[in-house]
XYZ file of C-alpha atoms in Angstrom:
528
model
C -83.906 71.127 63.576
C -86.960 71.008 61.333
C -87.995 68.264 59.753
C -86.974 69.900 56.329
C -83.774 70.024 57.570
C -83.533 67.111 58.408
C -84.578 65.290 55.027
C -81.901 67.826 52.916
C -79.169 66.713 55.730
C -79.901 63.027 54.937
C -80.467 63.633 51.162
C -76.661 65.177 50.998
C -75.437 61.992 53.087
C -76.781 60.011 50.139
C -75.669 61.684 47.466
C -72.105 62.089 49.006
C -71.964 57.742 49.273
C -73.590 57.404 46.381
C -70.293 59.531 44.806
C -67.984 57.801 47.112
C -69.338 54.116 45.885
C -68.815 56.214 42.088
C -65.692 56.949 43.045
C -64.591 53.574 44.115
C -66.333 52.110 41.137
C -64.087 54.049 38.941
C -60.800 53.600 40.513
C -61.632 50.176 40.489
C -62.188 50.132 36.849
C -59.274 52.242 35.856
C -57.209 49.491 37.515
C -58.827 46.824 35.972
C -58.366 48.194 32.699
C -54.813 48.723 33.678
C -54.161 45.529 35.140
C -56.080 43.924 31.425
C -53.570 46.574 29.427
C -50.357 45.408 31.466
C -51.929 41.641 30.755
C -52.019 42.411 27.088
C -48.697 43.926 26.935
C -47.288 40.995 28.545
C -49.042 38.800 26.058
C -47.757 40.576 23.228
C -44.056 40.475 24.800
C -44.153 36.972 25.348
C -45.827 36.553 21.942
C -42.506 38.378 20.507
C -40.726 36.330 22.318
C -41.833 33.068 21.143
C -41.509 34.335 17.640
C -37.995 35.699 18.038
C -37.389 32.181 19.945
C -38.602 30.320 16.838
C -36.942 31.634 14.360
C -33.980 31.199 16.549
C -34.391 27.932 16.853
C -35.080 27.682 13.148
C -32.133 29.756 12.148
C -29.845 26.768 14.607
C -31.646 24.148 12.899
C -30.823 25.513 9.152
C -27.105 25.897 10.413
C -27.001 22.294 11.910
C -28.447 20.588 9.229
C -25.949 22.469 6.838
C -22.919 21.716 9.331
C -24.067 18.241 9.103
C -24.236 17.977 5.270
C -20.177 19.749 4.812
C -19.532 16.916 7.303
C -20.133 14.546 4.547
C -19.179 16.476 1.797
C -15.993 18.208 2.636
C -12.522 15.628 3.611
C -11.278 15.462 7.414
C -8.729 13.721 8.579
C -9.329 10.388 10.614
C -8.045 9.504 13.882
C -8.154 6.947 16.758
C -10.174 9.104 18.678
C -12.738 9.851 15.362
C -12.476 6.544 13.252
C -15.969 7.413 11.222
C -15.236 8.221 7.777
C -18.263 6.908 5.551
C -20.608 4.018 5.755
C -18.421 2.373 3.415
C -14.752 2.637 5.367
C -14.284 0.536 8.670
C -11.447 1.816 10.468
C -8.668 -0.452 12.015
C -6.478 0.963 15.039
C -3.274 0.531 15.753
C -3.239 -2.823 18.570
C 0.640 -1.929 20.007
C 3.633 -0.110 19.895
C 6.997 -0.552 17.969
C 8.263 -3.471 20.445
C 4.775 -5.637 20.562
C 1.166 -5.632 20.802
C -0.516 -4.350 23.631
C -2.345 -7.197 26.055
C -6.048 -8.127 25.569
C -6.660 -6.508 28.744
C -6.036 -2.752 27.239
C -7.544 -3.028 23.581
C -11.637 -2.339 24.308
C -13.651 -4.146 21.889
C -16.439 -1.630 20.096
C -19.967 -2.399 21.261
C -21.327 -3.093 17.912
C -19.011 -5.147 16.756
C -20.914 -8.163 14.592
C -19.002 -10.768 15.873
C -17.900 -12.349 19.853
C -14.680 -13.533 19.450
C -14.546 -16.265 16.448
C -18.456 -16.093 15.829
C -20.029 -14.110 13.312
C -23.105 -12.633 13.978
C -24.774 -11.527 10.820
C -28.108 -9.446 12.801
C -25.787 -7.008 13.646
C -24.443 -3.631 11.413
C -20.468 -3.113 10.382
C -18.609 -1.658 13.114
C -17.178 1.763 12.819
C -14.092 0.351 13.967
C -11.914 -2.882 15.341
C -8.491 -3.802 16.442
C -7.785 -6.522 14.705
C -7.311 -6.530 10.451
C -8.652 -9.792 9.830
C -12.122 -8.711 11.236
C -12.330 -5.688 8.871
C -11.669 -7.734 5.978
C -13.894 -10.256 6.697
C -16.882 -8.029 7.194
C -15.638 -5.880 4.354
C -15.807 -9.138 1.967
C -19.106 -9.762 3.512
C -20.391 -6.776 2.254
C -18.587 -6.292 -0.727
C -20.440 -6.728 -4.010
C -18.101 -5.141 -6.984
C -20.566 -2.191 -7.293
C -19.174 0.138 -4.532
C -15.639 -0.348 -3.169
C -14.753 -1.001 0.165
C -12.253 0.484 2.069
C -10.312 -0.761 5.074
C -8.119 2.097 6.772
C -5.829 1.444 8.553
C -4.944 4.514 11.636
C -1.262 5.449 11.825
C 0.808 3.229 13.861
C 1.780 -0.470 14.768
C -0.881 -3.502 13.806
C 0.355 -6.551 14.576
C -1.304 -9.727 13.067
C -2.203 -13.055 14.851
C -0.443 -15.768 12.558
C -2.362 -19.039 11.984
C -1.191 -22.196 10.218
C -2.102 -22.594 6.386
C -1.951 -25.615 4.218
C -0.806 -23.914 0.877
C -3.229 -26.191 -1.503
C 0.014 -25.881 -4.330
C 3.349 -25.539 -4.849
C 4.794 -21.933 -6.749
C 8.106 -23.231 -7.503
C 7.728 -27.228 -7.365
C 7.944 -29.543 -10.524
C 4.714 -30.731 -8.930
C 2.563 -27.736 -8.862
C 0.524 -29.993 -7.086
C 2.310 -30.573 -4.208
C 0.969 -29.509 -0.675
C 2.924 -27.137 1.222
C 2.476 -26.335 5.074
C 3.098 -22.691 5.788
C 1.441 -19.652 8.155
C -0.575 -16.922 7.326
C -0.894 -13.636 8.305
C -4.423 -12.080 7.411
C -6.062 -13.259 4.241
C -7.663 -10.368 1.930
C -10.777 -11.577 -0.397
C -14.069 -10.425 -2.017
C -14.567 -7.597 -4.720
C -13.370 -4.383 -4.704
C -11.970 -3.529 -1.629
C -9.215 -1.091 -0.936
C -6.945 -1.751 1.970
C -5.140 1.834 2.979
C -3.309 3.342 5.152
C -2.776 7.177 6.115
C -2.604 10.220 4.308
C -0.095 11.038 7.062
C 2.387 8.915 9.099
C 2.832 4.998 8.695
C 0.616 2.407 9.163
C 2.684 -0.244 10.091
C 1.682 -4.296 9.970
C 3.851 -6.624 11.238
C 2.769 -9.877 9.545
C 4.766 -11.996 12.250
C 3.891 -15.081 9.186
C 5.378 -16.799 6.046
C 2.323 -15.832 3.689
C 2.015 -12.153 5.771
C -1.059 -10.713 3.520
C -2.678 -14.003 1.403
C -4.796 -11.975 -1.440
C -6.923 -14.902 -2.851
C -9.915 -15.235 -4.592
C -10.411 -10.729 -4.620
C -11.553 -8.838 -8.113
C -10.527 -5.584 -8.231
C -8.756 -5.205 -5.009
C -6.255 -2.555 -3.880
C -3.429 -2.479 -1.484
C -1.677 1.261 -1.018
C 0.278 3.027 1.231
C 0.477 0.453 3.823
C 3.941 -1.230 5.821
C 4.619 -4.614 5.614
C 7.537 -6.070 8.019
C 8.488 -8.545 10.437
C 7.595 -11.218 8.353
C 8.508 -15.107 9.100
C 10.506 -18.068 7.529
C 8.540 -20.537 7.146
C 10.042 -24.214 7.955
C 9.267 -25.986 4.655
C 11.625 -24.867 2.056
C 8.581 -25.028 -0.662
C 6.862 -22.174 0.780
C 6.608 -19.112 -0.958
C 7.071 -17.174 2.058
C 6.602 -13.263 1.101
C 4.927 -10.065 2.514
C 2.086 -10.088 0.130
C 1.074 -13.285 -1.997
C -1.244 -13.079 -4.327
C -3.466 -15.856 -6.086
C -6.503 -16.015 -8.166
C -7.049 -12.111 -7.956
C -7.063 -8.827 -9.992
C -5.359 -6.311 -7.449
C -3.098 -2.959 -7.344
C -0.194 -2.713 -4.997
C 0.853 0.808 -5.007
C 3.095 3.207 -2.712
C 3.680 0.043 -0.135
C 6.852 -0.230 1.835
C 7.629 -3.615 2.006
C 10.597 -3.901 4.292
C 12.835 -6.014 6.535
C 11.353 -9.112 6.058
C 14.515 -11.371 7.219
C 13.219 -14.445 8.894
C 15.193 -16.900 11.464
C 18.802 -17.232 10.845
C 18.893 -20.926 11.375
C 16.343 -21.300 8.764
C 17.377 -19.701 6.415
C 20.882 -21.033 6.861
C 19.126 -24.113 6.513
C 16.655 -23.623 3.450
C 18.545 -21.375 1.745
C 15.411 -19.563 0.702
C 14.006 -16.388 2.494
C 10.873 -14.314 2.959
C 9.828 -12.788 -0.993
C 8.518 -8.972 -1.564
C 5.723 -9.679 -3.608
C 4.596 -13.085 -4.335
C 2.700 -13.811 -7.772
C 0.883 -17.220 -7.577
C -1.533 -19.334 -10.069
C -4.253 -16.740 -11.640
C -2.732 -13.190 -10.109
C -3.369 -10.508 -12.458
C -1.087 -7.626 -10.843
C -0.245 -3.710 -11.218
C 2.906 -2.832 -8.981
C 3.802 0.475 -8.803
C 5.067 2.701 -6.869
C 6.355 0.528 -3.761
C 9.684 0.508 -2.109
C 10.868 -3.068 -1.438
C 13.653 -2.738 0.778
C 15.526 -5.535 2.508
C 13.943 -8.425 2.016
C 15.571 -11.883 2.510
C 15.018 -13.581 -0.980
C 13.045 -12.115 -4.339
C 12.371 -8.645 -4.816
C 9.329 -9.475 -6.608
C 8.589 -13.050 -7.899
C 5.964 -14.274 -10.501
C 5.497 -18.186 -10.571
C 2.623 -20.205 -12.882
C 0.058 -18.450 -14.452
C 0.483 -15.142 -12.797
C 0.570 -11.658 -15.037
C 2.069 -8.478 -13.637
C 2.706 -4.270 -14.495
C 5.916 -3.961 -13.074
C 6.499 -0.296 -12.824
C 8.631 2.671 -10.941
C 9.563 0.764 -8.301
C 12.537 0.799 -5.781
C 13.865 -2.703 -4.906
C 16.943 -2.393 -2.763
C 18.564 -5.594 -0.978
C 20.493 -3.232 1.443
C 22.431 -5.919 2.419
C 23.646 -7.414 -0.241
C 23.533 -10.783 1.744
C 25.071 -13.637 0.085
C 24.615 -17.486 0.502
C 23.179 -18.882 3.625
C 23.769 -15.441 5.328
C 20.570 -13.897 6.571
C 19.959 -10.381 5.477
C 18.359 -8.469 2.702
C 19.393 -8.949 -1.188
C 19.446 -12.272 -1.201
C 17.731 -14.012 -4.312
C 16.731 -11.970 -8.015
C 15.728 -8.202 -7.651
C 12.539 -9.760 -9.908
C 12.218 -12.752 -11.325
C 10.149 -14.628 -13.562
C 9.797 -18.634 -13.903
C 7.661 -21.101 -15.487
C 4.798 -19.759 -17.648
C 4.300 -15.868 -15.927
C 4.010 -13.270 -18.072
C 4.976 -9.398 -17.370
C 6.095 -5.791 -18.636
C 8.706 -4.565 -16.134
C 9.114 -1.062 -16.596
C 11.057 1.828 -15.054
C 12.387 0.144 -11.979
C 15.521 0.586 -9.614
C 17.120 -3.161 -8.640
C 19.911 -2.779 -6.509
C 22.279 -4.613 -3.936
C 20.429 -7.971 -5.106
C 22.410 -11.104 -5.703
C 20.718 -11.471 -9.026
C 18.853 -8.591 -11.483
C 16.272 -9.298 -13.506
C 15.352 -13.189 -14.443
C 13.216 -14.580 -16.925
C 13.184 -18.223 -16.462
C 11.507 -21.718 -18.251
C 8.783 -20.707 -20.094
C 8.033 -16.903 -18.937
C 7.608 -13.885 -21.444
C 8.622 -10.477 -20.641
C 9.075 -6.567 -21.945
C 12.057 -5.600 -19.773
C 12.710 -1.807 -20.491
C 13.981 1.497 -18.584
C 15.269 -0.578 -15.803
C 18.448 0.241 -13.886
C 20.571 -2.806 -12.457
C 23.132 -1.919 -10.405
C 25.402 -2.979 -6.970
C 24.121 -6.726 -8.496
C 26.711 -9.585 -6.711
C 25.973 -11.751 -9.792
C 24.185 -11.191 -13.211
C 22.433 -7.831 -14.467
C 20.055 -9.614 -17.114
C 18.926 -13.349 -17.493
C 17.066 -15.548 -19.811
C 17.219 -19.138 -18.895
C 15.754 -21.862 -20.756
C 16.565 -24.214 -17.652
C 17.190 -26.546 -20.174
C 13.578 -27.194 -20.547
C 11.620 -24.127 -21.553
C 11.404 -21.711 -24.144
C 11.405 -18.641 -22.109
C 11.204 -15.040 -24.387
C 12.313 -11.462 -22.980
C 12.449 -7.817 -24.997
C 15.441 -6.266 -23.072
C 14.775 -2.582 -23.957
C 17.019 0.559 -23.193
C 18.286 -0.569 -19.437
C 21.153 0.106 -17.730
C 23.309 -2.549 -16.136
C 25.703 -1.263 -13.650
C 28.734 -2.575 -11.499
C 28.040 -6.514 -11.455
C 30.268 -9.131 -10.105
C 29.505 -11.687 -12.845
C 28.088 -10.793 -16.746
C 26.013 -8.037 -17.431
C 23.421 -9.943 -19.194
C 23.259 -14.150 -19.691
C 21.047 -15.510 -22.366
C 20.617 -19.126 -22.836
C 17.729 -20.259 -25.094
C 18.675 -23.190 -26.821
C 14.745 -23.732 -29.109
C 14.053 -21.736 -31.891
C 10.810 -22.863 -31.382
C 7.764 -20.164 -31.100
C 7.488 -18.017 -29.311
C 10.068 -15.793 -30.468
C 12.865 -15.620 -28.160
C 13.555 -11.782 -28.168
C 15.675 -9.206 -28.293
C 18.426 -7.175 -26.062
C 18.579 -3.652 -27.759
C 19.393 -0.003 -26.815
C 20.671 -1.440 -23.552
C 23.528 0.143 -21.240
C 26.360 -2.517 -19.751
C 28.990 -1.021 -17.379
C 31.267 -2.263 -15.088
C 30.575 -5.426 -15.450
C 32.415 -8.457 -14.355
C 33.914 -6.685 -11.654
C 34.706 -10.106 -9.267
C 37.291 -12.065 -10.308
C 36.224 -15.030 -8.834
C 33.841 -15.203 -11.599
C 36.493 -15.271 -14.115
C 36.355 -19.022 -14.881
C 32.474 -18.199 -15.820
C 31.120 -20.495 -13.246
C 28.845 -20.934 -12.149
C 26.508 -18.305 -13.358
C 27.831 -16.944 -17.444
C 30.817 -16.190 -19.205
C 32.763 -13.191 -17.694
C 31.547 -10.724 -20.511
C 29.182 -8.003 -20.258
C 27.142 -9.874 -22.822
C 27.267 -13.749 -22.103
C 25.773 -15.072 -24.880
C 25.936 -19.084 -23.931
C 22.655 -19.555 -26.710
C 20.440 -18.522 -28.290
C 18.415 -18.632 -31.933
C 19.411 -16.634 -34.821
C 16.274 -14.795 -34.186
C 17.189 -13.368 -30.622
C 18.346 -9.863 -31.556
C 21.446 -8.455 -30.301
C 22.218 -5.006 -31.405
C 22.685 -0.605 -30.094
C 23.813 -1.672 -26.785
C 26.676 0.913 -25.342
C 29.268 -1.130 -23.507
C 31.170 1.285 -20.929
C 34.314 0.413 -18.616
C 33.746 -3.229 -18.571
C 35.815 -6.146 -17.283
C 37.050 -9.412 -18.897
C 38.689 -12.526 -17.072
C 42.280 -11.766 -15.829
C 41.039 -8.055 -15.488
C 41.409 -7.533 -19.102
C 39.683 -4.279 -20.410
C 35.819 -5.238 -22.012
C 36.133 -5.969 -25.567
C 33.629 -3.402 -27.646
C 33.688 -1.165 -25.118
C 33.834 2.436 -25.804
C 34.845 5.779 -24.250
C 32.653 7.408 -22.157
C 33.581 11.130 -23.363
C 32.519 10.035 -26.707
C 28.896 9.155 -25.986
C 27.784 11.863 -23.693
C 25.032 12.602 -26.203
C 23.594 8.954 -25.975
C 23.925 8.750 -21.896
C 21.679 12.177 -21.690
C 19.089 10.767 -24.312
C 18.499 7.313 -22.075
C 18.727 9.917 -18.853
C 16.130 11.816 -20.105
C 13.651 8.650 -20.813
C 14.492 6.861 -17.521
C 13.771 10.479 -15.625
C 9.777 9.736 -16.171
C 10.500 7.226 -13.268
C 11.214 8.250 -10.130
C 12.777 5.271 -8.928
C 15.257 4.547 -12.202
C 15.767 8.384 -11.549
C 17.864 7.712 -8.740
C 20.416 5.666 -10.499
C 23.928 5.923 -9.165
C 25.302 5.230 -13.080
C 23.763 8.974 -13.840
C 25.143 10.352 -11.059
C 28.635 9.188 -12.299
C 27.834 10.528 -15.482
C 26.855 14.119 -13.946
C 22.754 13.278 -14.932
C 21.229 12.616 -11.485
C 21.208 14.089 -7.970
C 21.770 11.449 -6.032
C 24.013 8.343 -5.544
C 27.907 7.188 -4.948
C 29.747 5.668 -7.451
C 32.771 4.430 -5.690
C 31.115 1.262 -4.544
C 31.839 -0.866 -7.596
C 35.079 -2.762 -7.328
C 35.562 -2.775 -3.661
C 31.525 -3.746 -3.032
C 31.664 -6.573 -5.664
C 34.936 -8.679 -4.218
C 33.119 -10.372 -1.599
């Protein structure tokens, strides 16, 4: 080969790596740019992603945060296992069953509780919840100030107290208001505006296991509703005004209670004679009652002593038992009574199976109206001077019906001020159904209005006398035949129907004017 040839041979050897080194170049650079493309498009995925994840995220946050405001602003119901219900409620569950209370061992105590057992430990925040009653109300007095109430709930079921002993610093019923009295208490409720509640469903039931079960002292506008009180305790000392709820120095409501089978020990009470009250009214109680069924208890319905002011209203106070005597069992005592200086409008209530009806005694005033007495052992209606006082009563439009002894007794003997009162528009039947009352001891004259005293200026006029009895089983004189006052019966129906409990009456139900009842209890029910 020439040496021409030889230089074009090499020259094409050249160019063809030269092309192959282009070649490579490019390829390389076409998958660069496709690798940077596939980078990018990742980038912008991922990008996408983040965005779509954030507004996810904000889009969960929005729908918490408004799931977490109708938390607080919409009602739910409250149980053991999800006590919370506002920064102002501490929750009390249930510590036992129907037989007892359950043993230390099983009743967990909540981690931030502010106290360690009997020590108070101010650092630390209310608890959501406790066990034990006494705790809630003391940190709920605590932290009351009167601006905000307070409430206590109580969970559905059994809460039974841990009784302590009490020195009551005065006497309710003494001559000696000063006298001391030893007793037990229950729990004692004080402070400003608290509310002590119970369910919206089911029962909250607290046996008090105590003479004084709940003490109210010393609390401004306090509230005590829909709550059970039971199992109360006699007390030893006969001076004790044992009862389910006593109230002193305080401005409270007691509303839609059931305040039941409060009986105490036999042996006591055959002893003492006195039993376990209802409600208790001491020195400086201001009082609204509404509402409440008081059922079985083993003395008062409801009792008012010095100084204590009540609204007496639409409530059901039923003995049961009609015990009589040193016989332990409900009824026992006056459906309500009131003695010394109390004061009180009693107002659309049911007494019935009590040994006594309605008393005002000593030096008490009272508006008695729309009541129904009936199943009473004794007397419907009472004002007693107790030889002493000057005691004044407006009996109103009640009705008195099937009582062993008089329908009503007054005996005022001063025509002093204040004005002794009136008994008007009132409905006596069936009274004096026991002839061992006959000889009109030792309660009144066998009449259905015992009038043993009174001033000229104690009123006495528009009362209906129906079916009555006089000693010797003579027919009641003035009485007058019920076919012949239908018209009258339906108008004092149709006022009592405003209250549920006086609703009830069995005298309507005789009469064809109420749903409910038996009248063919009377004679049979009051010879005992």
């Amino acid at each position: 080969m020439t040496r021409t040839g030889t230089v074009t041979v090499c020259a094409f050897a050249t160019l063809g790596a030269l092309v192959r080194i282009r070649a490579l170049t490019a390829i390389r650079e076409l998958t660069t740019i496709r690798e940077f493309t596939r980078i990018r498009a990742l980038a912008r995925i991922r990008a996408l992603v983040r965005i779509r994840e954030f507004n996810t995220i904000r889009a969960l946050s929005t729908v918490l945060a408004i799931a977490t405001l109708l938390t607080f602003l919409l009602p739910r119901s409250v149980s053991a296992a999800d006590p919370i219900v506002s920064p102002e409620t501490i929750v009390v569950r249930p510590n036992g069953t129907e037989s007892g209370p359950l043993p230390p061992s099983e009743l967990t105590a909540p981690t931030d509780a502010p106290w360690a057992g009997d020590l108070w430990l101010p650092d630390r925040p209310a608890p959501e919840w406790t066990w034990r009653l006494q705790e809630a109300l003391t940190w709920a007095a605590r932290r009351s100030d009167g601006a905000e109430p307070i409430r206590v709930l109580l969970l559905e079921g059994h809460h039974w107290l841990e009784p302590s002993a009490y020195l009551d610093p005065s006497c309710g019923n003494c001559e000696d208001p000063s006298t001391l009295v030893p007793a037990s208490v229950g729990v004692v409720m004080t402070g400003s505006a608290l509310r002590l509640v119970g369910p919206e469903r089911g029962e909250a039931v607290v046996h008090t296991r105590a003479g004084y079960g709940l003490l109210v002292e010393d609390c401004t506008d306090c509230e005590i509703s829909n709550v059970v009180f039971t199992d109360g305790v006699r007390d030893t000392s006969g001076s004790a005004t044992d009862a389910a709820l006593v109230v002193r120095r305080s401005s409270v409501r007691i509303a839609e209670n059931t305040i039941r089978d409060n009986i105490g020990d036999p042996e006591i009470i055959q002893d003492k004679i006195v039993g376990i009250i209802g409600i208790a009214g001491r020195e400086g109680a201001k009082m609204r009652i509404e509402g409440n069924r008081i059922l079985r208890n083993s003395w008062d319905g409801i009792a008012l002593y010095r100084g204590a002011e009540a609204e007496i209203v639409d409530n059901e106070i039923d003995g049961v038992d009609l015990a009589l005597g040193r016989t332990a069992g409900g009824g026992r005592g006056v459906g309500i009574g009131l003695t010394w200086n109390a004061k009180a409008t009693v107002r659309g209530n049911r007494v019935a199976r009590y040994w006594k009806g309605i008393g005002v005694f000593v030096d008490a005033q009272a508006t008695v109206e729309d009541n129904v007495v009936e199943r009473i052992a004794t007397w419907g209606l009472s004002l007693w001077d107790a030889g002493k006082g000057r005691p004044s009563a407006r009996f109103l439009h009640n009705v008195v019906d099937s009582t062993g002894a008089c329908g009503c007794s007054i005996v005022r003997e001063s025509a002093e001020l204040p004005a002794p009162g009136e008994l008007r528009g009132n409905v006596f039947s069936r009274t004096g159904q026991n002839p061992k009352y006959d000889d009109g001891e030792p309660y009144c004259y066998q009449a259905a209005i015992a009038l043993h005293a009174a001033p000229e200026t104690f009123r006495i006029g528009d009362n209906l006398l129906l079916d009555n009895r006089e000693p010797g089983g003579r027919p009641g004189s003035g009485d007058r035949d019920p076919a012949t006052v239908g018209l009258t019966l339906a108008n004092l129906a149709a006022r009592l129907a405003i209250y549920p409990a006086a609703a009830q009456s069995d005298f309507f139900t005789r009469h064809g004017m109420s749903p409910s009842g038996d009248w063919n209890w009377g004679r049979e029910g009051m010879n005992r």
